[in-house]
PDB file of N, CA, C and O in Angstrom:
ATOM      1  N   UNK K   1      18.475   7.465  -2.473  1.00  0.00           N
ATOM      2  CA  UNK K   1      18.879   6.695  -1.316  1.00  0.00           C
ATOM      3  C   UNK K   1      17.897   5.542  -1.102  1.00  0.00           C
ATOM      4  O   UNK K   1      16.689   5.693  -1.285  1.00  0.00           O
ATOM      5  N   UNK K   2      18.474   4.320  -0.686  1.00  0.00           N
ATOM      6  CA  UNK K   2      17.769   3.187  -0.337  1.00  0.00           C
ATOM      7  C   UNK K   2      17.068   3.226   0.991  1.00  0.00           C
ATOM      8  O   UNK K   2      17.662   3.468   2.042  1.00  0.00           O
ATOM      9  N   UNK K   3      15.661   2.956   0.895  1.00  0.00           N
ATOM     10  CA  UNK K   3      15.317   2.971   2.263  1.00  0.00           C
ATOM     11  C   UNK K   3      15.851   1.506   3.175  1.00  0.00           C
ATOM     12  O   UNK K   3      16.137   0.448   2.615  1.00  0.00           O
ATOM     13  N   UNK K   4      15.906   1.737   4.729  1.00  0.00           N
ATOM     14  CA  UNK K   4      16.969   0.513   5.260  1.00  0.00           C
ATOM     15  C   UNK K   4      15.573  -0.402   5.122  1.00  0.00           C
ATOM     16  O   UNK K   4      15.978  -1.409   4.541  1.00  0.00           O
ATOM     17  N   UNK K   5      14.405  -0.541   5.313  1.00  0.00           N
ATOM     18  CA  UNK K   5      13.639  -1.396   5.032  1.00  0.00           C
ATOM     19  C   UNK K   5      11.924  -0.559   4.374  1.00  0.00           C
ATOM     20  O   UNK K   5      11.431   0.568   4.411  1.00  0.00           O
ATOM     21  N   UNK K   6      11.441  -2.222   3.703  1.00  0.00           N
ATOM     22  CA  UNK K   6      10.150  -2.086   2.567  1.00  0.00           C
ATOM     23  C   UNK K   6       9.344  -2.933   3.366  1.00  0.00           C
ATOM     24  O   UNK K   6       9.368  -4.061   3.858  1.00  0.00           O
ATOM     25  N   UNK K   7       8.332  -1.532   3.266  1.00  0.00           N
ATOM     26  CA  UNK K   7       6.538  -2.575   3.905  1.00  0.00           C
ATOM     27  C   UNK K   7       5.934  -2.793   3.052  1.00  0.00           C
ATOM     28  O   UNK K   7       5.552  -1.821   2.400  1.00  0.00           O
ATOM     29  N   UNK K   8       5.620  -3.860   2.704  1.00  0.00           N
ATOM     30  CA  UNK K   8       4.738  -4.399   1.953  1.00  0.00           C
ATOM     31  C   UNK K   8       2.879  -5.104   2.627  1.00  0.00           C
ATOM     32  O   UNK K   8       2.466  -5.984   3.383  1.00  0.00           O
ATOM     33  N   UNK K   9       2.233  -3.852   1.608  1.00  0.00           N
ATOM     34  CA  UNK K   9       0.847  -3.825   1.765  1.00  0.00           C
ATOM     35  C   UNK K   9      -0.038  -4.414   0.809  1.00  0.00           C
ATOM     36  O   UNK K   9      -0.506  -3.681  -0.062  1.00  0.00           O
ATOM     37  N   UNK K  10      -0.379  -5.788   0.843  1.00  0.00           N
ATOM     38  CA  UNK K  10      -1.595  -6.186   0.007  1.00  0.00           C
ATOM     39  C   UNK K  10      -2.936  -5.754   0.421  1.00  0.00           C
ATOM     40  O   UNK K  10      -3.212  -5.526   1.599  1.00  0.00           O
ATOM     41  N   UNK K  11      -3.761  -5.642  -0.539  1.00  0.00           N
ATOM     42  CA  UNK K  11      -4.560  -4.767  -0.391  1.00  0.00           C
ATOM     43  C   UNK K  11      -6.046  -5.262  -1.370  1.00  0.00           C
ATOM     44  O   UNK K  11      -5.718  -5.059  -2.539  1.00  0.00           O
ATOM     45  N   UNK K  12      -7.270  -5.725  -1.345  1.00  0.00           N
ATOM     46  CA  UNK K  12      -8.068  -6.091  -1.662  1.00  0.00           C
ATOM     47  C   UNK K  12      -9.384  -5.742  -1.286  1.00  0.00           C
ATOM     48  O   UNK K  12      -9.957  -6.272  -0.333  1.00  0.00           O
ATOM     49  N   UNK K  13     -10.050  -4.575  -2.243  1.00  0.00           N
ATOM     50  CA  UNK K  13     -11.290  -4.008  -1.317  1.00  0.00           C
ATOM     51  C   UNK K  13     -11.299  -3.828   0.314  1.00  0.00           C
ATOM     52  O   UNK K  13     -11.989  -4.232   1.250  1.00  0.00           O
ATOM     53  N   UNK K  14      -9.921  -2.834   0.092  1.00  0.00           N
ATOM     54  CA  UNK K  14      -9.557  -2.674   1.738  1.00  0.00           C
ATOM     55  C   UNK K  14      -9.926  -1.209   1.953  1.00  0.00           C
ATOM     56  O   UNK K  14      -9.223  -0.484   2.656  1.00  0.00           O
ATOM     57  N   UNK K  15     -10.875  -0.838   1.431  1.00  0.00           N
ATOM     58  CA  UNK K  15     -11.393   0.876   1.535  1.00  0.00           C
ATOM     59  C   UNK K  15     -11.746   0.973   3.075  1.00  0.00           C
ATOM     60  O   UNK K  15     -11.212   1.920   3.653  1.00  0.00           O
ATOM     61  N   UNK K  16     -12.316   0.395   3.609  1.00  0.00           N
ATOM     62  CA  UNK K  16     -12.416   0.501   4.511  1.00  0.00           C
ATOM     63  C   UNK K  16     -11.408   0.426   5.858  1.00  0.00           C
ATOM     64  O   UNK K  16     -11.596   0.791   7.018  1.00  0.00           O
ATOM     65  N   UNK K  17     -10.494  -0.078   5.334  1.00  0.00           N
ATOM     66  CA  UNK K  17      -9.551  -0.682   6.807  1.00  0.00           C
ATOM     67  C   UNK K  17      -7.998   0.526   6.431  1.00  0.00           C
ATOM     68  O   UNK K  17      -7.291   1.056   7.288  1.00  0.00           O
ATOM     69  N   UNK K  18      -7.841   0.679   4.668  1.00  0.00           N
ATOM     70  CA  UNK K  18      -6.608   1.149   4.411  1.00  0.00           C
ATOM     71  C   UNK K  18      -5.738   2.363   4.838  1.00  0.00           C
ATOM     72  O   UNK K  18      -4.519   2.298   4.994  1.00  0.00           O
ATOM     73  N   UNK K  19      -6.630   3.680   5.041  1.00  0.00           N
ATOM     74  CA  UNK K  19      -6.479   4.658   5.586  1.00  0.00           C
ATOM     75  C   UNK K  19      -5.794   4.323   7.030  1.00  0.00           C
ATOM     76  O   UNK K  19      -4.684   4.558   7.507  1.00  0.00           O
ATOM     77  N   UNK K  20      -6.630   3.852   7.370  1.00  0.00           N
ATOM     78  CA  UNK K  20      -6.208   3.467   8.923  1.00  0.00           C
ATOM     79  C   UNK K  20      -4.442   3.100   9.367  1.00  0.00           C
ATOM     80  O   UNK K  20      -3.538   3.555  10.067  1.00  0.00           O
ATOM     81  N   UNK K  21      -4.782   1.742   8.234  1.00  0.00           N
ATOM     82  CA  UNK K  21      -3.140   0.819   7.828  1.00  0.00           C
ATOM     83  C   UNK K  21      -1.972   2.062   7.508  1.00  0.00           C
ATOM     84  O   UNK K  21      -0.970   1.998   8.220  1.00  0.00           O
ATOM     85  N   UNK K  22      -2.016   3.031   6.635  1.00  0.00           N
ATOM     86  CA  UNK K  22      -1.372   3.715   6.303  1.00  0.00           C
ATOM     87  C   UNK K  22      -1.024   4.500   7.530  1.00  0.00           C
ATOM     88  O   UNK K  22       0.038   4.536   8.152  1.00  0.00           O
ATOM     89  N   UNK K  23      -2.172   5.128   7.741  1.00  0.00           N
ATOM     90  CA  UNK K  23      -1.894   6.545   8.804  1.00  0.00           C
ATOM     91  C   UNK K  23      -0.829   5.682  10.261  1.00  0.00           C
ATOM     92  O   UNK K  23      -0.074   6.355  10.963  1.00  0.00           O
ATOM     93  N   UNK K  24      -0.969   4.474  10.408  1.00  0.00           N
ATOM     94  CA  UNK K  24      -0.501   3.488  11.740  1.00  0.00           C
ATOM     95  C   UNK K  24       1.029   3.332  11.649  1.00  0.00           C
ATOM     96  O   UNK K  24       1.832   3.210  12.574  1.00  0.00           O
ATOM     97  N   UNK K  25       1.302   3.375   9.962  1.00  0.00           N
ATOM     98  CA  UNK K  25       2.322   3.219   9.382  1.00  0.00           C
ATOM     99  C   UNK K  25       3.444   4.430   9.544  1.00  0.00           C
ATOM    100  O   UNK K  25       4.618   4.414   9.914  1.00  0.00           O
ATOM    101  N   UNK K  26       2.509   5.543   9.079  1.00  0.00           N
ATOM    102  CA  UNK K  26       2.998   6.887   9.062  1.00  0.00           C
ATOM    103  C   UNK K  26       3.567   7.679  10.347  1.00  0.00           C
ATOM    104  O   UNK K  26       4.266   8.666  10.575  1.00  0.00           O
ATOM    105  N   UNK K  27       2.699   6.440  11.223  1.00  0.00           N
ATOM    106  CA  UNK K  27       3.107   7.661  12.338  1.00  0.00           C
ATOM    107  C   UNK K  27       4.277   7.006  13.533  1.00  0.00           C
ATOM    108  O   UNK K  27       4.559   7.401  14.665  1.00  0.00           O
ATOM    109  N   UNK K  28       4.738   5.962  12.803  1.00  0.00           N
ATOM    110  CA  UNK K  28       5.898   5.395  13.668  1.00  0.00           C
ATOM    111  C   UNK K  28       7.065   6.038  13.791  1.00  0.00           C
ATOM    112  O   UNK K  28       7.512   6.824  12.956  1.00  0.00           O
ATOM    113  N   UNK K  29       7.680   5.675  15.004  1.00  0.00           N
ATOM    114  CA  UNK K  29       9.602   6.814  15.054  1.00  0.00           C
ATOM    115  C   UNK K  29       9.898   6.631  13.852  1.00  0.00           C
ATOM    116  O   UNK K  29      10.108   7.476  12.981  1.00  0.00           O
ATOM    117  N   UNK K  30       9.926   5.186  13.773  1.00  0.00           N
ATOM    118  CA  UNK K  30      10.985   4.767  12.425  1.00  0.00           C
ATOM    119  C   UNK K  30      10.571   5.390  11.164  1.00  0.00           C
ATOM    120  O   UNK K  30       9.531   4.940  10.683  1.00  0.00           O
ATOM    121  N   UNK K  31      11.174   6.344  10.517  1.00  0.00           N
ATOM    122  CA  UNK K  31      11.433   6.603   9.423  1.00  0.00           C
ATOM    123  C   UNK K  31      11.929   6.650   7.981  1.00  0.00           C
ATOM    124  O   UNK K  31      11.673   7.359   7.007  1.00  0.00           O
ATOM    125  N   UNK K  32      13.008   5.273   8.309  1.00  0.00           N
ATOM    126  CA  UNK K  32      13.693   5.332   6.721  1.00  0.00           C
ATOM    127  C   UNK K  32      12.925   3.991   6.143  1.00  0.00           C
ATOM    128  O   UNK K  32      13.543   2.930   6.229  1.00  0.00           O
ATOM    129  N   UNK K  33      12.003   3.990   5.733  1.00  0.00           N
ATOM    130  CA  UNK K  33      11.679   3.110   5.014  1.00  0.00           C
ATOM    131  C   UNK K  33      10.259   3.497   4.060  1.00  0.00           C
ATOM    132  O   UNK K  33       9.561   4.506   4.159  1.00  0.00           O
ATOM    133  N   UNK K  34      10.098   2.321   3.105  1.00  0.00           N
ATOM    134  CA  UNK K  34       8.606   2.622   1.841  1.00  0.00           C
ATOM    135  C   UNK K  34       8.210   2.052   2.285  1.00  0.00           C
ATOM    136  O   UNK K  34       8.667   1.184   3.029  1.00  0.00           O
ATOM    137  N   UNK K  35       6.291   2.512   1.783  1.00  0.00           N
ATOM    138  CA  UNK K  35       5.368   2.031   2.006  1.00  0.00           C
ATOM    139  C   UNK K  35       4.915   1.235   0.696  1.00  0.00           C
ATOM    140  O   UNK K  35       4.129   1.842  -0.031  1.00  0.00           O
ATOM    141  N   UNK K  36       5.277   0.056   0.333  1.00  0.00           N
ATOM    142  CA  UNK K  36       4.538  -0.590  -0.867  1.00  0.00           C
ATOM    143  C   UNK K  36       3.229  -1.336  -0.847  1.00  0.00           C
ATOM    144  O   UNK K  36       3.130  -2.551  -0.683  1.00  0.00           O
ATOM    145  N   UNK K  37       2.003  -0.298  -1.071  1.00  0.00           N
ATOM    146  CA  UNK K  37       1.269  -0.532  -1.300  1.00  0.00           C
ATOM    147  C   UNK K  37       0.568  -1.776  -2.637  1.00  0.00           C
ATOM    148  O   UNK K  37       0.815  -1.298  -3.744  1.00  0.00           O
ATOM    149  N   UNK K  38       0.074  -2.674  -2.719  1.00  0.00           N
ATOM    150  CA  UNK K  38      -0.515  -3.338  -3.900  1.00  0.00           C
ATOM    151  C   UNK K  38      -2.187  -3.416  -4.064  1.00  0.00           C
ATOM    152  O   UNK K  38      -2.903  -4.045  -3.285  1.00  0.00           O
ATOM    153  N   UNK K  39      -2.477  -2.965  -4.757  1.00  0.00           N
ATOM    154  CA  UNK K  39      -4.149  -3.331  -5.089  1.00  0.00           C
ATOM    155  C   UNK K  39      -4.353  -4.458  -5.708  1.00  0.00           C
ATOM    156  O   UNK K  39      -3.890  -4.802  -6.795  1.00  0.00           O
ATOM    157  N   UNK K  40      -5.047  -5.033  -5.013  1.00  0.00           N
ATOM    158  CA  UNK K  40      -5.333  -6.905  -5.926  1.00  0.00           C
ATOM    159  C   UNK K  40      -6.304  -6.217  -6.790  1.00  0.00           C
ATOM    160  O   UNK K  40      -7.327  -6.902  -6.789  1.00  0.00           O
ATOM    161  N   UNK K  41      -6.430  -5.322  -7.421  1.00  0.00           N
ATOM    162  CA  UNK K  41      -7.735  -5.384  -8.017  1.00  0.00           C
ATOM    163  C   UNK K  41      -9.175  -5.120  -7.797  1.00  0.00           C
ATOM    164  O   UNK K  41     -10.146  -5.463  -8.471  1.00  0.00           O
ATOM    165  N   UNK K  42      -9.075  -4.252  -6.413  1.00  0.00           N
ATOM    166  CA  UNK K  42     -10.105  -3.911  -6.154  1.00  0.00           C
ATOM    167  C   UNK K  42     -11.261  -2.915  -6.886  1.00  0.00           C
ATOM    168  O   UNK K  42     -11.109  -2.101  -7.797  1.00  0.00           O
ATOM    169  N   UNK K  43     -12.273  -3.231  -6.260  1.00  0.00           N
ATOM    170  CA  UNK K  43     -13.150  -2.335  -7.031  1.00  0.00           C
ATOM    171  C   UNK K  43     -14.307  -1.355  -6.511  1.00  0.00           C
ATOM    172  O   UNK K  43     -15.419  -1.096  -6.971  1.00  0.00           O
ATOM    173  N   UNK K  44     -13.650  -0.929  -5.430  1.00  0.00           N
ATOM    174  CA  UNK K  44     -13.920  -0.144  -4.050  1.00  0.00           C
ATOM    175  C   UNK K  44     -13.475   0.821  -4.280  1.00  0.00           C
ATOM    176  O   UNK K  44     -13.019   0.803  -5.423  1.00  0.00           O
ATOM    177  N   UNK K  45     -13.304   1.949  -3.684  1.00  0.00           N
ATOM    178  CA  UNK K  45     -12.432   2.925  -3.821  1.00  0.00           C
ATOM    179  C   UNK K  45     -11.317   3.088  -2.967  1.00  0.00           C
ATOM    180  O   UNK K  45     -10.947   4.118  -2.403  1.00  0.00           O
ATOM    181  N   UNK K  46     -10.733   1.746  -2.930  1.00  0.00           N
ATOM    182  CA  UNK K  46      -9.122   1.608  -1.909  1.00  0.00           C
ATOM    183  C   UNK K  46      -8.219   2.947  -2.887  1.00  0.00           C
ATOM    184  O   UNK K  46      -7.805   4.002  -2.407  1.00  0.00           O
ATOM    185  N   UNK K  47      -8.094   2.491  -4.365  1.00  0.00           N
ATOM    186  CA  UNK K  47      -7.145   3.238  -5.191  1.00  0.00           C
ATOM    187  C   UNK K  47      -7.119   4.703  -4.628  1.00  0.00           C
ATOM    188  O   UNK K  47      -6.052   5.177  -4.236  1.00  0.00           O
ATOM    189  N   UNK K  48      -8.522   5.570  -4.577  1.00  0.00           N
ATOM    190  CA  UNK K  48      -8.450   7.089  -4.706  1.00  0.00           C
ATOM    191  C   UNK K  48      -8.041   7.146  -3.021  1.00  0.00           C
ATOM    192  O   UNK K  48      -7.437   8.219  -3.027  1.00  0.00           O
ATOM    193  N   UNK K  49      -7.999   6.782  -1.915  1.00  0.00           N
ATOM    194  CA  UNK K  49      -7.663   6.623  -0.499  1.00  0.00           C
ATOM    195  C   UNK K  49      -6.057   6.410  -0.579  1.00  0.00           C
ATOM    196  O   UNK K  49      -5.246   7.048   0.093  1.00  0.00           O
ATOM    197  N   UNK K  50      -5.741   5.390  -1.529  1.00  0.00           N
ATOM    198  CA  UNK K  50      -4.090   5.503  -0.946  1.00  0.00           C
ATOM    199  C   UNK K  50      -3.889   6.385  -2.043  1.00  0.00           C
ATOM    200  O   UNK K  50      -3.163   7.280  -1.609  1.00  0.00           O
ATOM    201  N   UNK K  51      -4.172   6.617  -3.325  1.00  0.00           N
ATOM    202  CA  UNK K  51      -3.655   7.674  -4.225  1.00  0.00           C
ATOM    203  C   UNK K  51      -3.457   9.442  -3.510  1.00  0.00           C
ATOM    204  O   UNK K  51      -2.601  10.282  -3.788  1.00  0.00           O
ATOM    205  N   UNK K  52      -4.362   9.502  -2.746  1.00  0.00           N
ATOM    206  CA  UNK K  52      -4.274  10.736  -1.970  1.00  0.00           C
ATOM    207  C   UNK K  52      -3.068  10.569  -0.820  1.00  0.00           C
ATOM    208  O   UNK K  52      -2.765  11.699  -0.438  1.00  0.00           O
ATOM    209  N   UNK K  53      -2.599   9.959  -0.415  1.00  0.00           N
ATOM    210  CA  UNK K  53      -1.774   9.666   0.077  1.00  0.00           C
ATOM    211  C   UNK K  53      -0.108  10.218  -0.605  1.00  0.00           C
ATOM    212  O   UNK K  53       0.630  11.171  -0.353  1.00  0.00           O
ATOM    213  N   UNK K  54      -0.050   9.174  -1.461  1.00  0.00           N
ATOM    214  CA  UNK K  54       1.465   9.113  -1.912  1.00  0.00           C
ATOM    215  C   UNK K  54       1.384  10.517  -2.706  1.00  0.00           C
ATOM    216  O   UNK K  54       2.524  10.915  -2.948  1.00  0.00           O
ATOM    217  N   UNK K  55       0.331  11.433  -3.207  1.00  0.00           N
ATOM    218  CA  UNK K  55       0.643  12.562  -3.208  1.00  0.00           C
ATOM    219  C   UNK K  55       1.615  13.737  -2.043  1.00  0.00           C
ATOM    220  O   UNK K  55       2.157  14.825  -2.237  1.00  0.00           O
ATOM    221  N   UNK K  56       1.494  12.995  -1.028  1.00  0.00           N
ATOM    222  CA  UNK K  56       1.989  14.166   0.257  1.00  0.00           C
ATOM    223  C   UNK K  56       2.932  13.477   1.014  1.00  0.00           C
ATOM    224  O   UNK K  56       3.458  14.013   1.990  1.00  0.00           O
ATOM    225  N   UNK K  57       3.319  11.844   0.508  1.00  0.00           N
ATOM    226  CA  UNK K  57       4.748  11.258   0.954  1.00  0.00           C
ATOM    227  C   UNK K  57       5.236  10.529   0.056  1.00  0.00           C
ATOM    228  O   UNK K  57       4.704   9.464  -0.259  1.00  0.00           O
ATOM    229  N   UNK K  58       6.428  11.025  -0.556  1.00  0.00           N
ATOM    230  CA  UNK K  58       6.894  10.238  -1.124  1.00  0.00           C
ATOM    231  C   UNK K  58       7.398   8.760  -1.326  1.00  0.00           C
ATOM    232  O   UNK K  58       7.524   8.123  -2.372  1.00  0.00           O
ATOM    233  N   UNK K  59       7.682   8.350   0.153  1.00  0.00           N
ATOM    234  CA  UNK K  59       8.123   6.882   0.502  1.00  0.00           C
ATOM    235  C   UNK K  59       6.452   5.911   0.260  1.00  0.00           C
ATOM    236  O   UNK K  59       6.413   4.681   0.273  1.00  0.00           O
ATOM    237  N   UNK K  60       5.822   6.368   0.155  1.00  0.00           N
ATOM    238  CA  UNK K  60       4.476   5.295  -0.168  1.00  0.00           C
ATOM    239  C   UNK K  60       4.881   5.064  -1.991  1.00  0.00           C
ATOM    240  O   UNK K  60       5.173   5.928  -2.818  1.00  0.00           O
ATOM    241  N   UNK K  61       4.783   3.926  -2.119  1.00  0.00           N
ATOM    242  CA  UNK K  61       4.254   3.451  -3.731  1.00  0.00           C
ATOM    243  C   UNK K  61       3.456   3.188  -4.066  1.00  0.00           C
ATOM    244  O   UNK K  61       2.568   3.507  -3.276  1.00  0.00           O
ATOM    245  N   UNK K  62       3.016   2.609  -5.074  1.00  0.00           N
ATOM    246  CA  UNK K  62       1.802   2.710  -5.057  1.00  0.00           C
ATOM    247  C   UNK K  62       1.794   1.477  -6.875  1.00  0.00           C
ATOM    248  O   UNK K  62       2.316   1.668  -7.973  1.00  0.00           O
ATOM    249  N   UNK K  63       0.780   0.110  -6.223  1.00  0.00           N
ATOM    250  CA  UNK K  63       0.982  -0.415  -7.693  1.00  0.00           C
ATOM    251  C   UNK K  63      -0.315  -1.156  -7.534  1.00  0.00           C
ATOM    252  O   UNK K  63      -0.959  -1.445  -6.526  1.00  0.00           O
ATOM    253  N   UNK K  64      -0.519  -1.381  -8.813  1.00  0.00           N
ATOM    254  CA  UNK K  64      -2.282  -2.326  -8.959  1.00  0.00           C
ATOM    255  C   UNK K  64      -2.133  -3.110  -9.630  1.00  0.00           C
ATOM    256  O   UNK K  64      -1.121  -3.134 -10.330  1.00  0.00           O
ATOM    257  N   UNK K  65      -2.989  -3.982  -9.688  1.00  0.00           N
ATOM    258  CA  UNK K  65      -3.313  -5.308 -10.282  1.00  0.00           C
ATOM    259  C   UNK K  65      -3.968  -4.585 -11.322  1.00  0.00           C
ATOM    260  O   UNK K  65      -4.350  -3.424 -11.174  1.00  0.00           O
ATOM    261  N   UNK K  66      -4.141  -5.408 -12.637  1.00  0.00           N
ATOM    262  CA  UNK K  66      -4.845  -4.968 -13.376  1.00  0.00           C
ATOM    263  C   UNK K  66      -6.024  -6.109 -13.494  1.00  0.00           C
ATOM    264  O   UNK K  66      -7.083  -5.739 -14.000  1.00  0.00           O
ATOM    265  N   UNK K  67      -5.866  -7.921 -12.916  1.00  0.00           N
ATOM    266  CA  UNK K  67      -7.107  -8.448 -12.427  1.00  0.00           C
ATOM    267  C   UNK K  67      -6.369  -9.200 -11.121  1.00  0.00           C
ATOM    268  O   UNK K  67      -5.161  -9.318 -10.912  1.00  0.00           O
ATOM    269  N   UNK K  68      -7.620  -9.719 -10.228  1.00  0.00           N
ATOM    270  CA  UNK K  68      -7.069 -10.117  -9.153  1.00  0.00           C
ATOM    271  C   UNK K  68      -6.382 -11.601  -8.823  1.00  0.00           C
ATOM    272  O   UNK K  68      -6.707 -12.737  -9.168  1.00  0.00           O
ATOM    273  N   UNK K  69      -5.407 -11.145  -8.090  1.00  0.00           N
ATOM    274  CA  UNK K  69      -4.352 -12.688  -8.644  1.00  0.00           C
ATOM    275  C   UNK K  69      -3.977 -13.409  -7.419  1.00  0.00           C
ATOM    276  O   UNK K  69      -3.221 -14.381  -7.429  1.00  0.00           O
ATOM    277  N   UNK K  70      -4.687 -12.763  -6.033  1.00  0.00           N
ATOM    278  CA  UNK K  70      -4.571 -13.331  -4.872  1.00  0.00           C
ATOM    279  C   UNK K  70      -3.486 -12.749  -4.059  1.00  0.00           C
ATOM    280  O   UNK K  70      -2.614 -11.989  -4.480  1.00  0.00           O
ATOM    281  N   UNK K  71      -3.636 -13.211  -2.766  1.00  0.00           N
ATOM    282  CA  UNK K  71      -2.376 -12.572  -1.681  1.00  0.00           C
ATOM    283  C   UNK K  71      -1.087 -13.230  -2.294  1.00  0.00           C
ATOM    284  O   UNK K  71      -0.128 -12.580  -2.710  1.00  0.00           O
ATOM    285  N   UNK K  72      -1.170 -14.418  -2.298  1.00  0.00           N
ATOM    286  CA  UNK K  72       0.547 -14.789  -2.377  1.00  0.00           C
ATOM    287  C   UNK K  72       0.668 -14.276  -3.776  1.00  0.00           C
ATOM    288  O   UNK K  72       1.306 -13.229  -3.667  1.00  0.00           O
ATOM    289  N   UNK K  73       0.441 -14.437  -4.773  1.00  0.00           N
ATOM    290  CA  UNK K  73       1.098 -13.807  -6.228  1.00  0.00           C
ATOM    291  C   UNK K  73       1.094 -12.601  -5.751  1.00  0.00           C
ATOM    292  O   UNK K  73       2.181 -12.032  -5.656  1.00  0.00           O
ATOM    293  N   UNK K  74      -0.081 -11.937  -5.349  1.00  0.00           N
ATOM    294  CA  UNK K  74       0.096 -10.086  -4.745  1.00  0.00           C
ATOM    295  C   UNK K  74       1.404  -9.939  -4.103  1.00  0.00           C
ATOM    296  O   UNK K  74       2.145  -9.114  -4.637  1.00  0.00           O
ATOM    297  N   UNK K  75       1.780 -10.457  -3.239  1.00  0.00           N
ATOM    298  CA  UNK K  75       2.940 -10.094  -2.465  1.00  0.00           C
ATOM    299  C   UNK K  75       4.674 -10.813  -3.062  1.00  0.00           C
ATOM    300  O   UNK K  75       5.770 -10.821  -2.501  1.00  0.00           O
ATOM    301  N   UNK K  76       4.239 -11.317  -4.351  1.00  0.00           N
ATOM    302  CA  UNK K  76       5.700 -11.654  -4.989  1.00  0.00           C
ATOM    303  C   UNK K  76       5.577 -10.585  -6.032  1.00  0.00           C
ATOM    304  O   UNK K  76       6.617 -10.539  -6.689  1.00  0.00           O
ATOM    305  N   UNK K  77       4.659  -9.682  -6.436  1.00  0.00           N
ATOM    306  CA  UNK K  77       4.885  -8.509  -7.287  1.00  0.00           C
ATOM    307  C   UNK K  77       6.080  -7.637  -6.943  1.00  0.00           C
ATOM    308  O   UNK K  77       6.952  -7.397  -7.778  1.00  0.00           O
ATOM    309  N   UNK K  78       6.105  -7.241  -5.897  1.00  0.00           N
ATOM    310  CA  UNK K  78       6.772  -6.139  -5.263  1.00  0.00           C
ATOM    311  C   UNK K  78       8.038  -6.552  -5.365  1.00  0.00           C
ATOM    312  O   UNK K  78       8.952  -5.857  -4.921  1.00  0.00           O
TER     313      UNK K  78
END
């Protein structure tokens, strides 16, 4: 099933702020929709923070940069 709408999360040595972003996300009424996460490439430990995540909800995705290519190219990935 299609979710009725996609959040899109850029994400850049956001270890610190991401948890937060997610859990804010998670805990809204609204329910039918993904969480598309993107890693520009960080080199923090944003990855293992949202990776623990989309283990225990499926609607999170989860995709990385393999080098960093900025917000606007980040957010035409998805």
């Amino acid at each position: 099933m299609i979710p009725k709408i996609s959040i899109i999360l850029p994400t850049y040595n956001g270890a610190k702020w991401i948890e937060k972003a997610i859990l804010s996300v998670l805990a809204q009424s609204f329910t039918d929709f993904e969480l598309i996460i993107i890693n520009d490439a960080s080199n923090d430990n944003t990855e293992e923070i949202v990776l623990k995540f989309t283990v225990s909800d499926d609607r999170i995705k989860y995709i990385k940069n393999q080098q960093n290519l900025g917000i606007q190219k980040t957010r035409n990935i998805s």
